[in-house]
PDB file of C-alpha atoms in Angstrom:
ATOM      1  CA  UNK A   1     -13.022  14.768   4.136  1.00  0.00           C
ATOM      2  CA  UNK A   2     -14.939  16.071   1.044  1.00  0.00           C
ATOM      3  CA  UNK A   3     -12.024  17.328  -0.594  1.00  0.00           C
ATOM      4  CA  UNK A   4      -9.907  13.936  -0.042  1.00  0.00           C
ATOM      5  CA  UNK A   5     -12.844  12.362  -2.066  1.00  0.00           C
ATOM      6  CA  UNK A   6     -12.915  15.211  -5.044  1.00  0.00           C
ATOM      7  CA  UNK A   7      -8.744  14.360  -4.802  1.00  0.00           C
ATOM      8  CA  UNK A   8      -8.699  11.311  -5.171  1.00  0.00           C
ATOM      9  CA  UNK A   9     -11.911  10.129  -8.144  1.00  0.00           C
ATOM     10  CA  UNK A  10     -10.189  13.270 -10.135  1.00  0.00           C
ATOM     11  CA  UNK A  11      -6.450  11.899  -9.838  1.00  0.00           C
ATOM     12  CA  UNK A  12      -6.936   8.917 -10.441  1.00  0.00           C
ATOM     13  CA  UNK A  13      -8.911   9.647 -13.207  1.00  0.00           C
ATOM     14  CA  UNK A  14      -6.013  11.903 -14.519  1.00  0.00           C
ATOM     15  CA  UNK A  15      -3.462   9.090 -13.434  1.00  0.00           C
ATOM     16  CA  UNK A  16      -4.731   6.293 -15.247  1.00  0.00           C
ATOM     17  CA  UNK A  17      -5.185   8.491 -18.518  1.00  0.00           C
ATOM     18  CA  UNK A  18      -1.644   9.805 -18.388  1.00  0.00           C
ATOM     19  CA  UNK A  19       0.287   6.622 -17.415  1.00  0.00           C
ATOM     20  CA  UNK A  20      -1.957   4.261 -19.819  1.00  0.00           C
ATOM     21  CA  UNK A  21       1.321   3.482 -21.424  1.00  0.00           C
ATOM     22  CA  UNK A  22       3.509   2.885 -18.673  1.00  0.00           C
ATOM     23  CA  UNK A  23       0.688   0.223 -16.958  1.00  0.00           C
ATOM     24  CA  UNK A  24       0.731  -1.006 -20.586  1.00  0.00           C
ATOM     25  CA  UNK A  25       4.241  -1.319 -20.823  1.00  0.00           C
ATOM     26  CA  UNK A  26       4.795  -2.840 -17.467  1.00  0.00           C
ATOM     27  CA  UNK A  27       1.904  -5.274 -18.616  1.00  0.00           C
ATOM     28  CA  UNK A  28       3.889  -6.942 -21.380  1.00  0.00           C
ATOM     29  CA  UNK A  29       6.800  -7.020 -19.302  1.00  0.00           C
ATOM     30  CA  UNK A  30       5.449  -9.031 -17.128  1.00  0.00           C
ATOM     31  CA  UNK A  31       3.830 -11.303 -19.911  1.00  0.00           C
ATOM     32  CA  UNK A  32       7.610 -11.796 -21.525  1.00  0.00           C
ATOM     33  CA  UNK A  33       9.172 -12.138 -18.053  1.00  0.00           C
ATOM     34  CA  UNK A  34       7.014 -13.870 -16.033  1.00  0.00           C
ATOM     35  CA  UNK A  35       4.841 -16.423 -18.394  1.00  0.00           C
ATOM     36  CA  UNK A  36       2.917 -19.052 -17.073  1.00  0.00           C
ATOM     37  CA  UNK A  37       0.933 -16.613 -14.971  1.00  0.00           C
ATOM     38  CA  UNK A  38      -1.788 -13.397 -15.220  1.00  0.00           C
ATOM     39  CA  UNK A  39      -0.493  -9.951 -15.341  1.00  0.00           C
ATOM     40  CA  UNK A  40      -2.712  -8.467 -12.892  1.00  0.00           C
ATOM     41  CA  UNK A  41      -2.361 -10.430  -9.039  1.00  0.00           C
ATOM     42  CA  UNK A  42      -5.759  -9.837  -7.496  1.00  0.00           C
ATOM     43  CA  UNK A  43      -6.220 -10.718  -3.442  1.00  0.00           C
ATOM     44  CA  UNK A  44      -9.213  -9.861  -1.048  1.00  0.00           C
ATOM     45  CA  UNK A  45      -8.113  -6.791   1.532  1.00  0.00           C
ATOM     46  CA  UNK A  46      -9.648  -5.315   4.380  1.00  0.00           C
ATOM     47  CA  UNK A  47     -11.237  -1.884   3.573  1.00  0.00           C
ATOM     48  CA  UNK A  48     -12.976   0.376   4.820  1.00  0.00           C
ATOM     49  CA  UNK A  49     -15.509  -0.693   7.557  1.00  0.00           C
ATOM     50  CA  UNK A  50     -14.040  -4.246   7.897  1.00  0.00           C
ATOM     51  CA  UNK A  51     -15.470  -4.994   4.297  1.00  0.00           C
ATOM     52  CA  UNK A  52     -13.736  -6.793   2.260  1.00  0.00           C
ATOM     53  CA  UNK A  53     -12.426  -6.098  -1.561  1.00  0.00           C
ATOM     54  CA  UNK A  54     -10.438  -7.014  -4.508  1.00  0.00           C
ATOM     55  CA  UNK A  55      -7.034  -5.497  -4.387  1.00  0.00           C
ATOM     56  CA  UNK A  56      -5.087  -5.157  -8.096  1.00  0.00           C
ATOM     57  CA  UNK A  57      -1.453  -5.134  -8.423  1.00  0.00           C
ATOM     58  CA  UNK A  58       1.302  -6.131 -10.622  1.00  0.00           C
ATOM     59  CA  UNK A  59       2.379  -9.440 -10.085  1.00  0.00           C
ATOM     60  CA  UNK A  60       5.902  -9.367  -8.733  1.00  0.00           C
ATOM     61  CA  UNK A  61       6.127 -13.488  -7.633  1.00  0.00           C
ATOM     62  CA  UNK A  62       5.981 -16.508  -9.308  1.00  0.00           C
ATOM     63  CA  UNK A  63       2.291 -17.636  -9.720  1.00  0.00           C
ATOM     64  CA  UNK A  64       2.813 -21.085  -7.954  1.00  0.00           C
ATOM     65  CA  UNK A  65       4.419 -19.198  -4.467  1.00  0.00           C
ATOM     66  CA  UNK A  66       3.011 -19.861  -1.209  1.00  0.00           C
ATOM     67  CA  UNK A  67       3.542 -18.632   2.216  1.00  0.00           C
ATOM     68  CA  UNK A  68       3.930 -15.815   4.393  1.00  0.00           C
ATOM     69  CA  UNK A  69       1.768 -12.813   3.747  1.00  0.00           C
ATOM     70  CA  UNK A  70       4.623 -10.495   5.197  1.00  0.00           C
ATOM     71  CA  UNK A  71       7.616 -10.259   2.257  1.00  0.00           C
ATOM     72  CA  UNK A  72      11.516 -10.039   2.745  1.00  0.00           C
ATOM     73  CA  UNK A  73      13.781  -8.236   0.174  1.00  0.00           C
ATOM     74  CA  UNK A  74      15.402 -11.126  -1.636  1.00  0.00           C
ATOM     75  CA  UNK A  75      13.217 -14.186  -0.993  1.00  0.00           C
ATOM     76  CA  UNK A  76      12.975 -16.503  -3.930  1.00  0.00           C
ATOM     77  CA  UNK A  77       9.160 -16.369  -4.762  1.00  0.00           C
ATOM     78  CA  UNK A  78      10.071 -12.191  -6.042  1.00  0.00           C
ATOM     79  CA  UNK A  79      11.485 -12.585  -9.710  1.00  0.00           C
ATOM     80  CA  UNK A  80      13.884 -10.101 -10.457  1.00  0.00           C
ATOM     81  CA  UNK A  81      11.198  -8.110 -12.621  1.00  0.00           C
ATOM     82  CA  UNK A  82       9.348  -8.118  -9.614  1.00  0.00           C
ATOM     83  CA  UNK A  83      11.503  -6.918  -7.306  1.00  0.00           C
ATOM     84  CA  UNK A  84      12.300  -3.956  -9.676  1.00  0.00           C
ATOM     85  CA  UNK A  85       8.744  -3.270  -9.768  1.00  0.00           C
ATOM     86  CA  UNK A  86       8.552  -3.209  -6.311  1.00  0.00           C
ATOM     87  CA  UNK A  87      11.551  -1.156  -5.411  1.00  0.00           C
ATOM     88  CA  UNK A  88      10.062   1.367  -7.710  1.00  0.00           C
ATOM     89  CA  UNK A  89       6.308   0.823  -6.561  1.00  0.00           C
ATOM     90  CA  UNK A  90       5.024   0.406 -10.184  1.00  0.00           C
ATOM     91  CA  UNK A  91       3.587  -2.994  -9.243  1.00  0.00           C
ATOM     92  CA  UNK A  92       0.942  -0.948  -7.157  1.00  0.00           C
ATOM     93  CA  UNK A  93      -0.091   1.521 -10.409  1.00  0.00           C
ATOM     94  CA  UNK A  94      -3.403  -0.529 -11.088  1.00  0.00           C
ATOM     95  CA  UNK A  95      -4.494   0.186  -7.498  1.00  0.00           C
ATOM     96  CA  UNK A  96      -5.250   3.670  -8.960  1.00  0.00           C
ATOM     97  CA  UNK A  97      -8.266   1.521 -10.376  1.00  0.00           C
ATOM     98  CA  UNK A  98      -9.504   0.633  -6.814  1.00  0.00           C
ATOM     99  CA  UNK A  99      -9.072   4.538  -5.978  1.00  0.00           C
ATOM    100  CA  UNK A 100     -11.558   5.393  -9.205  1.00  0.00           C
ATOM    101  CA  UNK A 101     -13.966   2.556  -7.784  1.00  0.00           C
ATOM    102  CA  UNK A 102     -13.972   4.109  -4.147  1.00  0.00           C
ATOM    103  CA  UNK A 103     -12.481   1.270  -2.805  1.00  0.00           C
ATOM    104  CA  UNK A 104      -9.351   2.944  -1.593  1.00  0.00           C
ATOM    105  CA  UNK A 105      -7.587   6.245  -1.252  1.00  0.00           C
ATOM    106  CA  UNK A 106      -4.602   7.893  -2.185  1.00  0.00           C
ATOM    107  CA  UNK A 107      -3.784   8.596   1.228  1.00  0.00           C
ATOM    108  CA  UNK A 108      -4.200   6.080   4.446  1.00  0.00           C
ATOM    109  CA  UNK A 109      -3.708   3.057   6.138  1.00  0.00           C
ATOM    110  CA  UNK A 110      -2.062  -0.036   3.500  1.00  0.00           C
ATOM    111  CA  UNK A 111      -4.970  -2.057   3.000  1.00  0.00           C
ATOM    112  CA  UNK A 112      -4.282  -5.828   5.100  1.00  0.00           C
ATOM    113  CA  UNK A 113      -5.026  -9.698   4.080  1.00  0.00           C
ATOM    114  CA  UNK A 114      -7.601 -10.483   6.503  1.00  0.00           C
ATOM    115  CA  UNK A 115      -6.363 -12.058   9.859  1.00  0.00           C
ATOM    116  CA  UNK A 116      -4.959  -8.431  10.836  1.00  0.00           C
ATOM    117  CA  UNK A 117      -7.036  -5.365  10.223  1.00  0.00           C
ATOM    118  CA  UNK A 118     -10.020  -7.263  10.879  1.00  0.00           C
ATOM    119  CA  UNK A 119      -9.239  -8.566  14.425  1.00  0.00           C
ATOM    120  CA  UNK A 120      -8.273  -5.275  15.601  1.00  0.00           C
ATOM    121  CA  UNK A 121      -9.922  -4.797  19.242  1.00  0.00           C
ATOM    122  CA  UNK A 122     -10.723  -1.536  21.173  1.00  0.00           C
ATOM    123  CA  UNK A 123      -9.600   2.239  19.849  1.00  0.00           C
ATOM    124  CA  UNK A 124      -7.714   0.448  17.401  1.00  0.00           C
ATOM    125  CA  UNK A 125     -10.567  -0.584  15.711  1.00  0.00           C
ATOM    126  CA  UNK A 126     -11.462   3.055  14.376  1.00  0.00           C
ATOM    127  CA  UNK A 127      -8.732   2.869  12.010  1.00  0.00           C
ATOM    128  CA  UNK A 128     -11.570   0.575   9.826  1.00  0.00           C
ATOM    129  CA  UNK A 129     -13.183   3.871   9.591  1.00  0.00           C
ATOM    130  CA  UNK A 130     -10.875   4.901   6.752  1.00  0.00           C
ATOM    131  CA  UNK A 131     -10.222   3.482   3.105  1.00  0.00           C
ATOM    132  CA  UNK A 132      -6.930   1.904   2.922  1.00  0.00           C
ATOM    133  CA  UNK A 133      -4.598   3.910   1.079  1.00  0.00           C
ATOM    134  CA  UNK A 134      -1.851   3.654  -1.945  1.00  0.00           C
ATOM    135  CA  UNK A 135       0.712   5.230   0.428  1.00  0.00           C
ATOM    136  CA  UNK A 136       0.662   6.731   4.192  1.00  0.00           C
ATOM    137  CA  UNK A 137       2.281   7.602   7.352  1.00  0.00           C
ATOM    138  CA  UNK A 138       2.782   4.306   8.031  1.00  0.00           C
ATOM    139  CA  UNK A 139       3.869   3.129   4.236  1.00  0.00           C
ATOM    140  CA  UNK A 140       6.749   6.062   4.387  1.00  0.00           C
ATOM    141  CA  UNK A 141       7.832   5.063   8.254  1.00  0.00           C
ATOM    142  CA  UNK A 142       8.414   1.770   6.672  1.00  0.00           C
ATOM    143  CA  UNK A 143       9.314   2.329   2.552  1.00  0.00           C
ATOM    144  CA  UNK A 144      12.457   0.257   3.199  1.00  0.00           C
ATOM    145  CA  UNK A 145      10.540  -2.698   5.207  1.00  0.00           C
ATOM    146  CA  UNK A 146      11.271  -5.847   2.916  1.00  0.00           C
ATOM    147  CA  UNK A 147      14.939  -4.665   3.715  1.00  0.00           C
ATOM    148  CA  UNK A 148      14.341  -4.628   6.802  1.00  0.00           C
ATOM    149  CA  UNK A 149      12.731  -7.707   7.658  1.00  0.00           C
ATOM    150  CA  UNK A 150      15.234  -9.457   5.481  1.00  0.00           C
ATOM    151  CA  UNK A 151      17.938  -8.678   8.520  1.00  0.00           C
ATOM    152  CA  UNK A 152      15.455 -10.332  10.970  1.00  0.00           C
ATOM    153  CA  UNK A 153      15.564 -13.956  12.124  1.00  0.00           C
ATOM    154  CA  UNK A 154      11.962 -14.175  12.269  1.00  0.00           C
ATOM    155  CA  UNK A 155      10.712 -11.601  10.251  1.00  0.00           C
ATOM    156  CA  UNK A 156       6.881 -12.619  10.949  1.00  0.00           C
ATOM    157  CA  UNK A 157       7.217 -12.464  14.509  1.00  0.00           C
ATOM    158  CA  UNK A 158       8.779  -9.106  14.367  1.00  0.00           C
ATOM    159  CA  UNK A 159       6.240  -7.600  12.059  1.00  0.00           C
ATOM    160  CA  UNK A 160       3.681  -9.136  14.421  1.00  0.00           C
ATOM    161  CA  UNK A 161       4.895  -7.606  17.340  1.00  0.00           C
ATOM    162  CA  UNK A 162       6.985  -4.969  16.765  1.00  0.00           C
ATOM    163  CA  UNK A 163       6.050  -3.659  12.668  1.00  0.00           C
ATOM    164  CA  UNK A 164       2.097  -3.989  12.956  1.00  0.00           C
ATOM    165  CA  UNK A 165       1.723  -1.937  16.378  1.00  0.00           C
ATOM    166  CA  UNK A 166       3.734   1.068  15.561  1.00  0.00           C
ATOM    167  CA  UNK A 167       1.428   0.533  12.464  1.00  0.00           C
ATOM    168  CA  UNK A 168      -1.396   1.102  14.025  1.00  0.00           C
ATOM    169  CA  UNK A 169      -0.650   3.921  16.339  1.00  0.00           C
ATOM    170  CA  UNK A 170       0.736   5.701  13.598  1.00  0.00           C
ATOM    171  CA  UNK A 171      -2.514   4.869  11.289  1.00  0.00           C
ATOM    172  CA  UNK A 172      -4.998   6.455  14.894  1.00  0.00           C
ATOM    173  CA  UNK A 173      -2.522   9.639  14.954  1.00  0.00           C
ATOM    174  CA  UNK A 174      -3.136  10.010  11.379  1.00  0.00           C
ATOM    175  CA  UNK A 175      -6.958   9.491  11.706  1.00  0.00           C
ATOM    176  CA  UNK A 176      -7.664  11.886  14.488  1.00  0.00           C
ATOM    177  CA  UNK A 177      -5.005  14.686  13.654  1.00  0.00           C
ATOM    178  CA  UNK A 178      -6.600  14.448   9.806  1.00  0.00           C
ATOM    179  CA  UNK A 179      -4.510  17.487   6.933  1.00  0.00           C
ATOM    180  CA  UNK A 180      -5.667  17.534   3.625  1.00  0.00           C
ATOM    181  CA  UNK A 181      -2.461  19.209   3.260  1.00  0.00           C
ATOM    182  CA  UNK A 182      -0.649  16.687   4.911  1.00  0.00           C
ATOM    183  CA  UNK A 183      -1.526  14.215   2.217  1.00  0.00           C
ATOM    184  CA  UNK A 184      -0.681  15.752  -0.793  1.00  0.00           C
ATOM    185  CA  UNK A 185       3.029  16.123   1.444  1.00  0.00           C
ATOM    186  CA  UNK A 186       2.811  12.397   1.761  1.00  0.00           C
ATOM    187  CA  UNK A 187       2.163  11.964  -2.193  1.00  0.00           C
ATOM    188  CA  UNK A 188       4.823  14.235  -2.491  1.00  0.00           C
ATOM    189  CA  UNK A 189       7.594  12.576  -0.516  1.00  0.00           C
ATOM    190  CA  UNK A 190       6.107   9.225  -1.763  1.00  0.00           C
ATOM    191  CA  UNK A 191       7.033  10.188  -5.455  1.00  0.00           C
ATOM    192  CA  UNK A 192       9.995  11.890  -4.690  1.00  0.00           C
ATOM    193  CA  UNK A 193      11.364   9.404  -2.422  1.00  0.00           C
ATOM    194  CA  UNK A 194      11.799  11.728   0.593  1.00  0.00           C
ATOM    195  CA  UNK A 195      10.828  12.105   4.200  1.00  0.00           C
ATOM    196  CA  UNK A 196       8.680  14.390   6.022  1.00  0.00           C
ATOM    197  CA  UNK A 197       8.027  15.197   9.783  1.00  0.00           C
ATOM    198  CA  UNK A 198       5.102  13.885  10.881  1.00  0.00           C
ATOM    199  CA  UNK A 199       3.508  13.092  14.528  1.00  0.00           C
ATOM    200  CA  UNK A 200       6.604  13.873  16.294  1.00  0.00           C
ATOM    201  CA  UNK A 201       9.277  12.007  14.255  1.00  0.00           C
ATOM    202  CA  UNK A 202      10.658  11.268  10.879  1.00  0.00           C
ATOM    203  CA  UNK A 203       9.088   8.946   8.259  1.00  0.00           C
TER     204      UNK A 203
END
């Protein structure tokens, strides 16, 4: 995966220098918006190897919200700057600075709050073998997954059991049938907003 690594410490170099003023911009949004709270929201993920690391983000909720690590399209705790950031995935533009670090990739598995990745048991577990990733098979499957959950009754149960396994199987296909081309595709569509065929279906 040597040229993944070359990809990704020279894009997000190039990132970060060209969209310095949109993360700036963004940044004192959120300070007029949202006051009372910091800019960046920082949480320990699961990366690669089962190690943990500091994840950065745009904060998109209020700085007092607690809960349930799985969101819904909607819920009260997402201010309406947030949600736009979300819907528009600028609140994940400073994890270009975990890519530059090495911490994550462009490409791969969304990196978890520990309590998921981290208990995975078996086969499953070689999906630790790869940084966590900005977007992915499994982040396209499921673009529209707030949305989603927001029809659900339980929404954690259902990402529990039904969200977090297809998850992972798609996360092991995407491990052991590995493209370089089939990540720049996934950049692509991520950007563009489309879908792709990948392992057999649609995402």
């Amino acid at each position: 995966m040597i040229l993944k690594w070359i990809f990704d410490r020279l894009a997000s170099t190039m990132g970060l220098l060209i969209l310095w003023p949109i993360l700036l911009l963004v940044a004192i949004m959120i300070r007029v918006k949202m006051p009372g709270g910091p800019v960046i929201f920082k949480q320990k993920r699961v990366g690669q190897d089962g190690k943990l690391f500091t994840m950065y983000k745009f904060r998109s909720m209020t700085d007092s919200h607690s809960g349930s690590s799985v969101s819904v399209a909607g819920e009260s705790r997402i201010t309406p700057l947030g949600a736009k950031l979300r819907k528009y995935k600028l609140d994940e533009l400073p994890e270009l600075w975990n890519v530059l670090k090495g911490d994550m990739s462009f490409v791969g598995p969304r990196p978890d709050v520990p309590g998921y990745a981290d208990k995975l048991e078996g086969r499953d577990r070689n999906i630790l073998k790869l940084k966590p990733g900005i977007t992915g098979p499994a982040s396209l499957k499921y673009r529209d997954e707030e949305e989603l959950l927001a029809k659900i009754e339980n929404p954690q149960k259902y990402n529990d059991e039904v969200i977090y396994p297809d998850k992972i199987k798609i996360n092991l296909y995407y491990l052991e049938h590995y493209s370089f081309l089939k990540d720049i595709q996934m950049i692509i569509c991520t950007v563009l907003g489309k879908k792709m065929k990948y392992g057999g279906e649609i995402i």
